[in-house]
Short mmCIF file of C-alpha atoms and ligand atoms in Angstrom, two decimals:
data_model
loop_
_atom_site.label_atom_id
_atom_site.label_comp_id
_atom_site.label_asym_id
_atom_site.label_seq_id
_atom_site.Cartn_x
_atom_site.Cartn_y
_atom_site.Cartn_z
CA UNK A 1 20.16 -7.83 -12.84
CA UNK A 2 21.47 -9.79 -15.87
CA UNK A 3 19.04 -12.16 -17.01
CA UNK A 4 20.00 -15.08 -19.35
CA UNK A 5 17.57 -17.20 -21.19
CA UNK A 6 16.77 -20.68 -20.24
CA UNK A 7 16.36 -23.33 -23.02
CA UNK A 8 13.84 -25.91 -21.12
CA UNK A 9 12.78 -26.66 -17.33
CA UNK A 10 11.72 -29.52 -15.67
CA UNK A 11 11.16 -29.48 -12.73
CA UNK A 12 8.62 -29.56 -9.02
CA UNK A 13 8.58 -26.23 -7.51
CA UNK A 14 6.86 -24.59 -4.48
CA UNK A 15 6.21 -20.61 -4.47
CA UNK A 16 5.53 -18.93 -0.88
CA UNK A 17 1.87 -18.37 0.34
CA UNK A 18 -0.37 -16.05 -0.40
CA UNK A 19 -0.08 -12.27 0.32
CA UNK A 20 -3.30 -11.91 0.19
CA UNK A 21 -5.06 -14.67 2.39
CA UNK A 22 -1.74 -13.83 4.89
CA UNK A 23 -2.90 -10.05 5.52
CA UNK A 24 -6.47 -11.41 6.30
CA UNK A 25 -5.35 -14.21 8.67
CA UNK A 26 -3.37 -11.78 10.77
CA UNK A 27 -5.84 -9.22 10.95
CA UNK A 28 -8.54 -11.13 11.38
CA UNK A 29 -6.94 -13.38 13.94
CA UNK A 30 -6.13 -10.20 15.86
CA UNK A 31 -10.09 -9.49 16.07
CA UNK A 32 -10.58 -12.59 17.46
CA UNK A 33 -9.91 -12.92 21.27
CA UNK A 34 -7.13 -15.58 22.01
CA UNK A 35 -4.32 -17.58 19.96
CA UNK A 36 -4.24 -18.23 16.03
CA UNK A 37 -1.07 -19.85 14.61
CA UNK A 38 -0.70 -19.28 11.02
CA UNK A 39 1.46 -21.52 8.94
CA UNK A 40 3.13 -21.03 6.69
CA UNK A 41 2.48 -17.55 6.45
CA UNK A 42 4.21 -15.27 3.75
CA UNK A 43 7.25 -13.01 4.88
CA UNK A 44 7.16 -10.00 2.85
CA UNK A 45 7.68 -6.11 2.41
CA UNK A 46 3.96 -5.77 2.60
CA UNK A 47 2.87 -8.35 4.91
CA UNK A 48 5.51 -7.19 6.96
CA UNK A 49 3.56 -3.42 7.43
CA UNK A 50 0.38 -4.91 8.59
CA UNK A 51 2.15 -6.96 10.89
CA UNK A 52 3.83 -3.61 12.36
CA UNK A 53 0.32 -2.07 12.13
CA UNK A 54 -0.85 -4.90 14.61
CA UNK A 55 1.58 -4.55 16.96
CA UNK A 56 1.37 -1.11 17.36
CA UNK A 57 -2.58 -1.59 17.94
CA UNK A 58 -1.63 -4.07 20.75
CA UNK A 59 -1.94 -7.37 19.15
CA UNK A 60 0.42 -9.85 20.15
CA UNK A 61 2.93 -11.25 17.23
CA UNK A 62 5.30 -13.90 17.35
CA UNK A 63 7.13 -15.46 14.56
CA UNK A 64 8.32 -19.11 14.88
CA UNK A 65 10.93 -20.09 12.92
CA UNK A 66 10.88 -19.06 9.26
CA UNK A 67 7.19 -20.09 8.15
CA UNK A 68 5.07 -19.46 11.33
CA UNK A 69 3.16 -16.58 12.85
CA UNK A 70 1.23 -17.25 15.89
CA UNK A 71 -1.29 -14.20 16.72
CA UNK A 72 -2.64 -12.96 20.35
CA UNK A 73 -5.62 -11.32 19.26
CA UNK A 74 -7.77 -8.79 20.91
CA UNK A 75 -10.84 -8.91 19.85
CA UNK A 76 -12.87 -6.27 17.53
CA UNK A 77 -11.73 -3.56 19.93
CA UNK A 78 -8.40 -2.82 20.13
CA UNK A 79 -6.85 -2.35 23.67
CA UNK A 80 -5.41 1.42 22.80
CA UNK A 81 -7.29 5.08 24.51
CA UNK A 82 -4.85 7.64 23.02
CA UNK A 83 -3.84 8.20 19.51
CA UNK A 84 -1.66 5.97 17.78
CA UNK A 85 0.00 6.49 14.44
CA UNK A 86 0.52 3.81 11.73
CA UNK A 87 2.77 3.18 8.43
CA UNK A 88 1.59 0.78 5.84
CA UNK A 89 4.72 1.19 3.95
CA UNK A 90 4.41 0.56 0.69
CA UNK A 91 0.88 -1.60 1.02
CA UNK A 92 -2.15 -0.88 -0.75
CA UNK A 93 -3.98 -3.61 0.90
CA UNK A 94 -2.77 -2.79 4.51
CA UNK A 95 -4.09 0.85 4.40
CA UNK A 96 -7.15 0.07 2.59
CA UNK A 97 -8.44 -3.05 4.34
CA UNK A 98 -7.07 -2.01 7.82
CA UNK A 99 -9.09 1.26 7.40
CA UNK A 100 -12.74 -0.39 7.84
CA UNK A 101 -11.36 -1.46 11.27
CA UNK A 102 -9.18 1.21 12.35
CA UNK A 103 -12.52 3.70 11.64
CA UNK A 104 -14.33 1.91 14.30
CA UNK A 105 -12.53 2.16 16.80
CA UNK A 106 -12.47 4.30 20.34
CA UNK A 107 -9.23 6.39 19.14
CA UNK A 108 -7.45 8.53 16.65
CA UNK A 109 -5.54 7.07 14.10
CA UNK A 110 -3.01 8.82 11.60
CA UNK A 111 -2.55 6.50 9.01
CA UNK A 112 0.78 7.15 7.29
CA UNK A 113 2.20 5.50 4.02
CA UNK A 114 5.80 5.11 2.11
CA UNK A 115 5.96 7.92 -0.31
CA UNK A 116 4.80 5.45 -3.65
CA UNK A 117 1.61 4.73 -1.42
CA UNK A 118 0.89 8.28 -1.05
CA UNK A 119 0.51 8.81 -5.06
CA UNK A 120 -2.18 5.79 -4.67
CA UNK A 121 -6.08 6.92 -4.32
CA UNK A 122 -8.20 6.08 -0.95
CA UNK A 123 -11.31 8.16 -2.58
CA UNK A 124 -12.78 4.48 -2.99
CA UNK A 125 -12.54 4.22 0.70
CA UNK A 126 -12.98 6.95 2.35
CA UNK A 127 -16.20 7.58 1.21
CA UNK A 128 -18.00 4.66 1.29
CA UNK A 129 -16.46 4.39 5.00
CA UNK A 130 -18.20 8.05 5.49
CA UNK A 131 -21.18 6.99 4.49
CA UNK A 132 -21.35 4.42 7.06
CA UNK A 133 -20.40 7.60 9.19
CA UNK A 134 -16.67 6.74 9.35
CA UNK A 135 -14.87 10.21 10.38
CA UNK A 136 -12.35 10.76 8.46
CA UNK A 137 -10.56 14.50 8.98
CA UNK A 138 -9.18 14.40 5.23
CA UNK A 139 -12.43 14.49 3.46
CA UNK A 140 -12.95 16.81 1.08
CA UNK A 141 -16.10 17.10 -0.95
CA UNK A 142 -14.18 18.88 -3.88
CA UNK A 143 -11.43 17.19 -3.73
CA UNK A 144 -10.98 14.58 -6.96
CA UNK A 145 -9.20 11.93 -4.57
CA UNK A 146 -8.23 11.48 -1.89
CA UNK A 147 -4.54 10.02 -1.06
CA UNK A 148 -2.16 8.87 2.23
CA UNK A 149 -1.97 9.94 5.10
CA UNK A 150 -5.37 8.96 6.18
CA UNK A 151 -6.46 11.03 9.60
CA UNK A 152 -9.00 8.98 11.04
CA UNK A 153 -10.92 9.85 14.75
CA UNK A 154 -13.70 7.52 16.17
CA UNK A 155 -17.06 7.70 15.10
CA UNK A 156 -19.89 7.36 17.52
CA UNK A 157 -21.57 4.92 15.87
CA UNK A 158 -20.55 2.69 12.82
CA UNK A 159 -24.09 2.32 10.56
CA UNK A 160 -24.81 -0.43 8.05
CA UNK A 161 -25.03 0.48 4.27
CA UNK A 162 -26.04 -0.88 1.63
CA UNK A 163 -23.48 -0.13 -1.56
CA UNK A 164 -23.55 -1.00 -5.38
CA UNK A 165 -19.82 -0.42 -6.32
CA UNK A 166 -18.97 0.89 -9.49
CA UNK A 167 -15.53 -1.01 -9.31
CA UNK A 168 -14.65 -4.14 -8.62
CA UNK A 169 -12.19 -4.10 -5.89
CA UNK A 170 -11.51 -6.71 -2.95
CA UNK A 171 -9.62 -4.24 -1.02
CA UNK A 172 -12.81 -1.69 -0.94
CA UNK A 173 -15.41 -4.38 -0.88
CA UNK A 174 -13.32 -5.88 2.26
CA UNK A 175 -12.97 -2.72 4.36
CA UNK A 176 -16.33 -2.09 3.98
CA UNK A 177 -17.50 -5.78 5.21
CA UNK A 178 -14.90 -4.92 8.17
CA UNK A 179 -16.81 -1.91 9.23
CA UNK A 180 -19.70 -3.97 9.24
CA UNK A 181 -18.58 -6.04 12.25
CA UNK A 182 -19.67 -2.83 13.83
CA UNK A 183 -23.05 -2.01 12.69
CA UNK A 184 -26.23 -2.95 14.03
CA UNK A 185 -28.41 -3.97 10.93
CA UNK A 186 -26.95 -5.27 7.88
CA UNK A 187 -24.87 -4.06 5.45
CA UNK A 188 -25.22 -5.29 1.96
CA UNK A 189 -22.17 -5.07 -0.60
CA UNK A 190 -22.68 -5.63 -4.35
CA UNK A 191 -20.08 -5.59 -6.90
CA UNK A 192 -20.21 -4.68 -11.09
CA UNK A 193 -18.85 -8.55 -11.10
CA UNK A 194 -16.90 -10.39 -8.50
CA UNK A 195 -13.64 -9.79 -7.10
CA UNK A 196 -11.57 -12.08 -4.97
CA UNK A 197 -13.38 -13.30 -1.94
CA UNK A 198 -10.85 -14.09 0.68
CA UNK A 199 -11.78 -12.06 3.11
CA UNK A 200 -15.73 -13.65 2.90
CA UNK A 201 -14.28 -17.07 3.32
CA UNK A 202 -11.61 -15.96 5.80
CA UNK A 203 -14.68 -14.67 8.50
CA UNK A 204 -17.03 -17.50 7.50
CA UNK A 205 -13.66 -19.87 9.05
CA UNK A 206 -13.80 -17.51 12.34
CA UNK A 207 -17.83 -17.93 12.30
CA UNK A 208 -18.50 -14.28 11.79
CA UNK A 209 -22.36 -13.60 10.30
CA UNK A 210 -21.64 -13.36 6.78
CA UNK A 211 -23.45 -14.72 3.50
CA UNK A 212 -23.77 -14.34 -0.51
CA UNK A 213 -26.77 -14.31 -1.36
CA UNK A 214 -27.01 -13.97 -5.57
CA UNK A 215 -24.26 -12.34 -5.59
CA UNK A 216 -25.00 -9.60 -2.44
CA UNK A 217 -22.69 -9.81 0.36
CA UNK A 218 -24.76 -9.25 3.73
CA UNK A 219 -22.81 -9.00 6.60
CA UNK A 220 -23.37 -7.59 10.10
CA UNK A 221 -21.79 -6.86 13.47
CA UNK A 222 -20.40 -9.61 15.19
CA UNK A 223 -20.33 -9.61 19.00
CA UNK A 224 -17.11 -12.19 18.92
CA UNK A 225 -14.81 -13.93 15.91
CA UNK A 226 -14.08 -17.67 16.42
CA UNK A 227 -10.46 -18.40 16.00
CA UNK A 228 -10.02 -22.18 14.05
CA UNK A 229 -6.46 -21.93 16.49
CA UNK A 230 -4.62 -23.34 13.00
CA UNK A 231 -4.64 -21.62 10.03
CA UNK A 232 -3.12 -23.27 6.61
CA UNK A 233 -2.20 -20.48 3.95
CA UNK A 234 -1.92 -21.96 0.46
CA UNK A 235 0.97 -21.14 -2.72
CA UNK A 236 0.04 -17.54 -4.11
CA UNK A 237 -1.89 -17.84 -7.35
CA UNK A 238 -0.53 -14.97 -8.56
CA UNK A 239 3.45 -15.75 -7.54
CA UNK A 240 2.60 -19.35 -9.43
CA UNK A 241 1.35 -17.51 -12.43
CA UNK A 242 4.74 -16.29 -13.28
CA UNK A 243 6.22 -19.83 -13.38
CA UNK A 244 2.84 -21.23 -14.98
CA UNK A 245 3.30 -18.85 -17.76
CA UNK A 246 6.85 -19.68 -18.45
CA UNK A 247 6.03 -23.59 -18.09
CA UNK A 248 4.05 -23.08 -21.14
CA UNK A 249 6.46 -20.54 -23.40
CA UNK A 250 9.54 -22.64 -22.67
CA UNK A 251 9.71 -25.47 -25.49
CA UNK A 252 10.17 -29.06 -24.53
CA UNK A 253 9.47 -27.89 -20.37
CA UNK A 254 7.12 -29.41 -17.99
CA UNK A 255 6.65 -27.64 -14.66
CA UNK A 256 4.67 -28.76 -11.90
CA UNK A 257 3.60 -26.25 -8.92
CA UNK A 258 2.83 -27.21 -5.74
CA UNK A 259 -0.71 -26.44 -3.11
CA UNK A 260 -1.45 -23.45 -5.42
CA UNK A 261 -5.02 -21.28 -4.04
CA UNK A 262 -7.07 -22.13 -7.33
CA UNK A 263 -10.15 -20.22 -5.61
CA UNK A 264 -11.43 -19.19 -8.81
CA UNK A 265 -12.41 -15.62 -7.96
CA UNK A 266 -8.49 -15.42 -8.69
CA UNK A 267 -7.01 -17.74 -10.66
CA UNK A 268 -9.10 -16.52 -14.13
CA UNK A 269 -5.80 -16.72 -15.71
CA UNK A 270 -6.02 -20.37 -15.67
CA UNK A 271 -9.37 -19.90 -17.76
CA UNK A 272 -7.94 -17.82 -20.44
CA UNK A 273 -4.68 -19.80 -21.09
CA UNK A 274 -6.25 -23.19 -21.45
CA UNK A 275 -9.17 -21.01 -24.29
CA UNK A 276 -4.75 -19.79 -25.58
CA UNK A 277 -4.20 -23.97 -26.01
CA UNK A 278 -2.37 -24.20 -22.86
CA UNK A 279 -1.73 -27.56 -21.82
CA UNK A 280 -2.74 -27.40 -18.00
CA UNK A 281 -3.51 -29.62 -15.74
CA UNK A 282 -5.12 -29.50 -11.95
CA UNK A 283 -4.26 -32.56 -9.52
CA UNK A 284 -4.36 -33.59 -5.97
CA UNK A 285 -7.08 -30.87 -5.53
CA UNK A 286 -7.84 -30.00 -1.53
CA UNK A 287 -10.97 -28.01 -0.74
CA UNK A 288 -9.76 -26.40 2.48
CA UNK A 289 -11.77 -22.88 3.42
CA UNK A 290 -9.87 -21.93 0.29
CA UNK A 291 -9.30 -24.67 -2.68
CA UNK A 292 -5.80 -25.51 -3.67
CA UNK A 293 -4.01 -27.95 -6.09
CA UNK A 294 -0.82 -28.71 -7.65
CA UNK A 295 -0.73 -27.15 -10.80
CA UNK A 296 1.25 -29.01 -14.01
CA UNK A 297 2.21 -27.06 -17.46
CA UNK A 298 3.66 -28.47 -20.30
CA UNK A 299 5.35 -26.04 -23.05
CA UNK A 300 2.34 -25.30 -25.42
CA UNK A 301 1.36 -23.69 -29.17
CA UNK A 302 -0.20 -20.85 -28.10
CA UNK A 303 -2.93 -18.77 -30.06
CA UNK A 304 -4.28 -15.37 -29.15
CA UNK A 305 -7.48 -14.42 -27.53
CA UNK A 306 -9.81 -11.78 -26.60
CA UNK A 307 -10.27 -11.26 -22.56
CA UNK A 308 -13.91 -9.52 -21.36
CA UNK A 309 -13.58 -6.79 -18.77
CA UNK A 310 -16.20 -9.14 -16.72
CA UNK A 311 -13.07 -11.67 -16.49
CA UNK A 312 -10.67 -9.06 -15.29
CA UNK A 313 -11.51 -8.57 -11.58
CA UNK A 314 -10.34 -12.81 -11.29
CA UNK A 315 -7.09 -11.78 -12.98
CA UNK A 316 -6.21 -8.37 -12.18
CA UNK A 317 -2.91 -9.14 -10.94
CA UNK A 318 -1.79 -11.19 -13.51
CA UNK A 319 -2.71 -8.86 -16.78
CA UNK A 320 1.20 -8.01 -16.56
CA UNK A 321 2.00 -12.02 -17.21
CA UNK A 322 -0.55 -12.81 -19.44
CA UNK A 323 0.49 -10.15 -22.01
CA UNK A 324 4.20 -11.52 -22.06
CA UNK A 325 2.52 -14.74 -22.83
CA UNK A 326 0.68 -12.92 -25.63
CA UNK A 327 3.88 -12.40 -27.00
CA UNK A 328 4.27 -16.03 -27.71
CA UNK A 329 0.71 -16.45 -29.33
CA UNK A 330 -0.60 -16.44 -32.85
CA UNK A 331 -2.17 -14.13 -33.42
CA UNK A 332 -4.12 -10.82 -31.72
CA UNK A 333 -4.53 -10.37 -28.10
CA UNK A 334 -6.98 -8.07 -26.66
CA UNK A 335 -7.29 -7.50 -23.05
CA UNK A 336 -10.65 -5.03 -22.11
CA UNK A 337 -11.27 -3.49 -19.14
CA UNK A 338 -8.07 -2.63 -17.65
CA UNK A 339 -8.16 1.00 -16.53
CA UNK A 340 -7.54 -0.54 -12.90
CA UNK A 341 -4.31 -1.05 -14.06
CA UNK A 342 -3.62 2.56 -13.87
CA UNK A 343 -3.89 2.86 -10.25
CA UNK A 344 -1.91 0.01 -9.43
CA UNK A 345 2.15 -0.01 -7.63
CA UNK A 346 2.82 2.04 -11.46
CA UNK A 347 0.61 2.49 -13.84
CA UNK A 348 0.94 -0.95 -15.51
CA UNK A 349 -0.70 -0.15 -19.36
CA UNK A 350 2.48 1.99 -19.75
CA UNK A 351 4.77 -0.65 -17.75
CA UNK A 352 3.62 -3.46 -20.04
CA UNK A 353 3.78 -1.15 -23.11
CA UNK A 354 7.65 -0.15 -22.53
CA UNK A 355 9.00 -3.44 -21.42
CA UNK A 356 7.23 -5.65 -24.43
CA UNK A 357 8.50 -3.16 -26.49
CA UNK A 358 12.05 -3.37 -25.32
CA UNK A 359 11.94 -7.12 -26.54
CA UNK A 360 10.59 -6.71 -29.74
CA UNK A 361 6.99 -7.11 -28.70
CA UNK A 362 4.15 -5.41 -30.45
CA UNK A 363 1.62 -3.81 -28.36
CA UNK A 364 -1.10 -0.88 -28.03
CA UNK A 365 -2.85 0.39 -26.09
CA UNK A 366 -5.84 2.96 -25.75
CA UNK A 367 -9.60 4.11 -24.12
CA UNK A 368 -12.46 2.39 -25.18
CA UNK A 369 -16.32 3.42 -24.60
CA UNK A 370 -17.46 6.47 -22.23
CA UNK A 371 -18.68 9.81 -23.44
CA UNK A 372 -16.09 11.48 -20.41
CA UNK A 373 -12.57 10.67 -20.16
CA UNK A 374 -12.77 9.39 -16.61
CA UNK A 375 -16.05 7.00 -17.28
CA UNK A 376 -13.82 5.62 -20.80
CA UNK A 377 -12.28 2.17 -19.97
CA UNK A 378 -8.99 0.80 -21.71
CA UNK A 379 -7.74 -1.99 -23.49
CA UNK A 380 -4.06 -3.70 -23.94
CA UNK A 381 -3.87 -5.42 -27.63
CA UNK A 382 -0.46 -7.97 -27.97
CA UNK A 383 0.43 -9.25 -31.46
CA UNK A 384 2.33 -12.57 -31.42
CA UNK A 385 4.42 -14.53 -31.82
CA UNK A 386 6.97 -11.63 -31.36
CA UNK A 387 10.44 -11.53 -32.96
CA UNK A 388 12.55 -11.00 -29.40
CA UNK A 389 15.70 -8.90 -29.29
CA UNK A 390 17.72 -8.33 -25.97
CA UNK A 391 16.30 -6.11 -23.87
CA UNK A 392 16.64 -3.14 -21.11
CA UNK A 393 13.85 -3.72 -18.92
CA UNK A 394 12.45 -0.96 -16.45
CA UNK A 395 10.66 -2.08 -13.24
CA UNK A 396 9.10 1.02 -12.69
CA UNK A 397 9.77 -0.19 -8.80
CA UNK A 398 6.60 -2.50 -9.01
CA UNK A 399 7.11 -6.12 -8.10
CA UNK A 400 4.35 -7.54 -11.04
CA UNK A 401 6.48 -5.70 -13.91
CA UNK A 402 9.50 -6.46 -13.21
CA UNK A 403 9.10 -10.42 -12.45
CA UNK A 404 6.97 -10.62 -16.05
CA UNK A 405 9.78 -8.63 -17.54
CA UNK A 406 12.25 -11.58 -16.36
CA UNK A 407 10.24 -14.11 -17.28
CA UNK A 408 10.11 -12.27 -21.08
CA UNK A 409 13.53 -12.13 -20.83
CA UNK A 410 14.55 -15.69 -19.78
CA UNK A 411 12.17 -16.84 -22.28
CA UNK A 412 12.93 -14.67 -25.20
CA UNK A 413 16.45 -16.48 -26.18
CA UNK A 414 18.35 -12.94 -25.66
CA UNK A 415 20.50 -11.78 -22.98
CA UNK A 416 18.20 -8.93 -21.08
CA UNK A 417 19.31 -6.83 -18.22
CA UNK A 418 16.67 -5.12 -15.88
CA UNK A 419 17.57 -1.72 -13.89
CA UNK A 420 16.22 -3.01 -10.23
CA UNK A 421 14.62 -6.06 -8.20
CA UNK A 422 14.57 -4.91 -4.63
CA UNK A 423 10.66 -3.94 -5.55
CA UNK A 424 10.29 -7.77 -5.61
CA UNK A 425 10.40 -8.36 -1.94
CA UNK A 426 7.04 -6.78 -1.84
CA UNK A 427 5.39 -10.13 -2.33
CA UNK A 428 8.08 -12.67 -3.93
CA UNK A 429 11.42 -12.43 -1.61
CA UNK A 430 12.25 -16.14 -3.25
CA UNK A 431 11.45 -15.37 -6.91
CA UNK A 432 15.29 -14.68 -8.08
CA UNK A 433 16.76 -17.67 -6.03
CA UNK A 434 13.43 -20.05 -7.49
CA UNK A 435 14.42 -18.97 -11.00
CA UNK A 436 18.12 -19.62 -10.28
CA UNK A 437 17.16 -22.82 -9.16
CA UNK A 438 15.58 -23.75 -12.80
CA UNK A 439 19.26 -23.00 -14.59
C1 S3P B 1 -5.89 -7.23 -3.34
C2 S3P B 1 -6.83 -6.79 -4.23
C3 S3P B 1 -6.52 -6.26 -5.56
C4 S3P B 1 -5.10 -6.64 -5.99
C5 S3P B 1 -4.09 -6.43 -4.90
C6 S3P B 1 -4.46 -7.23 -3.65
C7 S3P B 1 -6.34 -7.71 -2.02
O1 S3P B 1 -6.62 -4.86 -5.54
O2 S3P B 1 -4.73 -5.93 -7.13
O3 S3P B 1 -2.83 -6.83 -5.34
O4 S3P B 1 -5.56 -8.38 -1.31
O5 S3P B 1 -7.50 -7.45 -1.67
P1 S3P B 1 -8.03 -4.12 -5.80
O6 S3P B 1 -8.94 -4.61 -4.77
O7 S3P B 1 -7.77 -2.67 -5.66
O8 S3P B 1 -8.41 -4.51 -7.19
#
């Protein structure tokens, strides 16, 4: 794809809804007995494979028109007796969340993934899930990791745990509060700081027994979900912060986003641009079962910042975009706590290294902390402002890195080219015919 700079935007835009909340509402409409309609729901690569997942566990799926998914579920058991094999594609979240319900049930599953799935680790599930006596045939006490295909076979009785994660990850956290639904007593789930709580607020809306308490998650087995009937899936923070970002590096721009999910266990990227001088503002805010709000960004000075690894897990999606906007600051960016970033569609430190590069950035990179090289954590440093040159962006075929790479490149004032975009459809199908629209 050539991509040509833009001199200024203004404009009211609208960016689909989130993947995220979308793979909860189907699932967890499909635990629930009876109808759910979910609109608008987000049509993607990845939503798409836990959609397939459903049907092939018996859960009735119909789309209506281009926006609309209306859900027959099941209930917690699915209807199947022999066993049934799965894909999730290319989706992290679909194998990992699906797991915690897939291990509780009365058959065998083989859980199969797209070959860049099968590089990614399921360690972090598999044995927490074990411990809640999960039985999973691929577990292997030497073994470093574990990775795709997942052989699961039904466990004779789901137990509660109680777990104090050493990382801070929704999609563990999430299949664990799934298997839950199972157990007799409670399980309790604390985190090293707080990840993105959809999937809490998603089964408080269906009435399932779930509650923070100082930060613990205690959740139990619930004999039925509630459905609402209508769900309403807000904008995807993270698809927004792409547009946010260039809102604020384009000069003379103003950029207004609409019904954005500001739930702030995710948008922390909001926090650290306004401490960077961005000039944001929040308006017409809704406080749904998730809060959302049209976003506005004018074109802003920018100055650099640190970022605390406590702040990460609220922005972990969106290190990719903040460290092109770290390009345009004053100054020295640092970024700690981002060895997540390794494990992610490609490792990201090195995607964000190479492509900032490419345009003249000036970046580092390196471990911080930990006496062993697996307990050492790493940081991303960005000096700005850069001095941009055109560019040959790689996407290493993840969706993040190559829409921050376009973004770079409208915004740098050089003619870029990047080598592929089909990677985008994972989560942003519209993001190349949005942009166009901004010409
Ligand atoms: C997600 C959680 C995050 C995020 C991913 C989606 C989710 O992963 O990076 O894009 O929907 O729960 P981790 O939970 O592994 O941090």
């Amino acid at each position: 794809m050539k991509i040509k700079p833009i001199a200024k935007i203004n404009k009211i835009i609208k960016v689909p809804p989130d993947k995220s909340i979308s793979h909860r509402a189907v699932i967890i409409s499909s635990l629930a007995r009876g109808k759910t309609l979910i609109k608008p729901f987000l049509r993607s690569d990845d939503t798409r494979a836990t959609i397939d997942c459903l049907k092939k566990l018996g859960v009735g799926v119909k789309f209506l028109g281009k926006i609309s998914v209306l859900i027959r579920g099941t209930g917690l058991y699915f209807p199947k007796k022999k066993k049934v094999t799965l894909n999730a594609g290319e989706s992290g979240t679909t194998m990992r969340i699906l797991t915690g319900i897939l291990c509780a049930q009365k058959f065998a599953v083989d859980f199969k993934a797209a070959a860049a799935l099968n590089k990614r680790p399921m360690g972090r599930v598999v044995w927490p899930l074990t411990k809640m006596n999960a039985n999973f045939m691929n577990r292997s006490q030497r073994a470093k990791d574990i990775y795709p295909p997942l052989l699961i076979r039904p466990s004779k009785r789901i137990k509660a745990g109680k777990f104090k994660l050493k990382i801070a990850s929704a999609q563990v956290k999430s299949a664990l509060i799934f298997a839950s639904l199972y157990a007799d007593k409670i399980t309790t789930i604390k985190e090293p700081y707080r990840s993105r709580d959809h999937t809490e607020r998603m089964l408080k809306l269906f009435k399932a027994p779930i509650a923070i308490k100082k930060g613990v998650i205690h959740s139990k087995s619930a004999a039925n979900l509630k459905s609402p009937r209508k769900i309403f899936i807000p904008s995807d923070f993270s698809s927004a912060a792409f547009f946010i970002v260039l809102g604020l590096i384009l000069k003379n721009s103003k950029l207004t986003i609409k019904d954005v999910n500001i739930n702030p266990s995710r948008a922390g990227l909001l926090r650290v641009l306004k401490r960077m001088g961005a000039k944001i503002k929040i308006i017409n805010k809704k406080n749904n079962y998730e809060p959302y709000a049209d976003i506005e960004v004018k074109s802003s000075k920018l100055k650099a910042v640190e970022v605390k690894p406590s702040e990460i897990p609220a922005m972990i999606d969106e290190i990719p975009i903040l460290c092109v906007a770290a390009c345009f600051a004053k100054g020295k960016t640092t970024v700690w706590g981002v060895k997540e970033l390794k494990v992610k569609e490609t490792d990201r430190i090195k995607a964000i290294k190479t492509n900032l590069k490419a345009a003249g950035g000036k970046v580092s990179a390196g471990t911080c902390g930990g006496r062993t090289s697996s307990s050492r954590d790493w940081f991303i440093s960005v000096r700005g402002p850069a001095k941009f040159k055109s560019a040959k962006f790689l996407s290493f075929s993840d969706h993040r890195t190559a829409m921050s790479a376009i973004i770079l490149g409208v915004a740098s004032g050089k003619s870029s080219i990047i080598d592929d975009t089909t990677c985008i459809n994972k989560s942003f199908p519209e993001f190349k015919s949005l942009l166009k629209s901004l010409y």
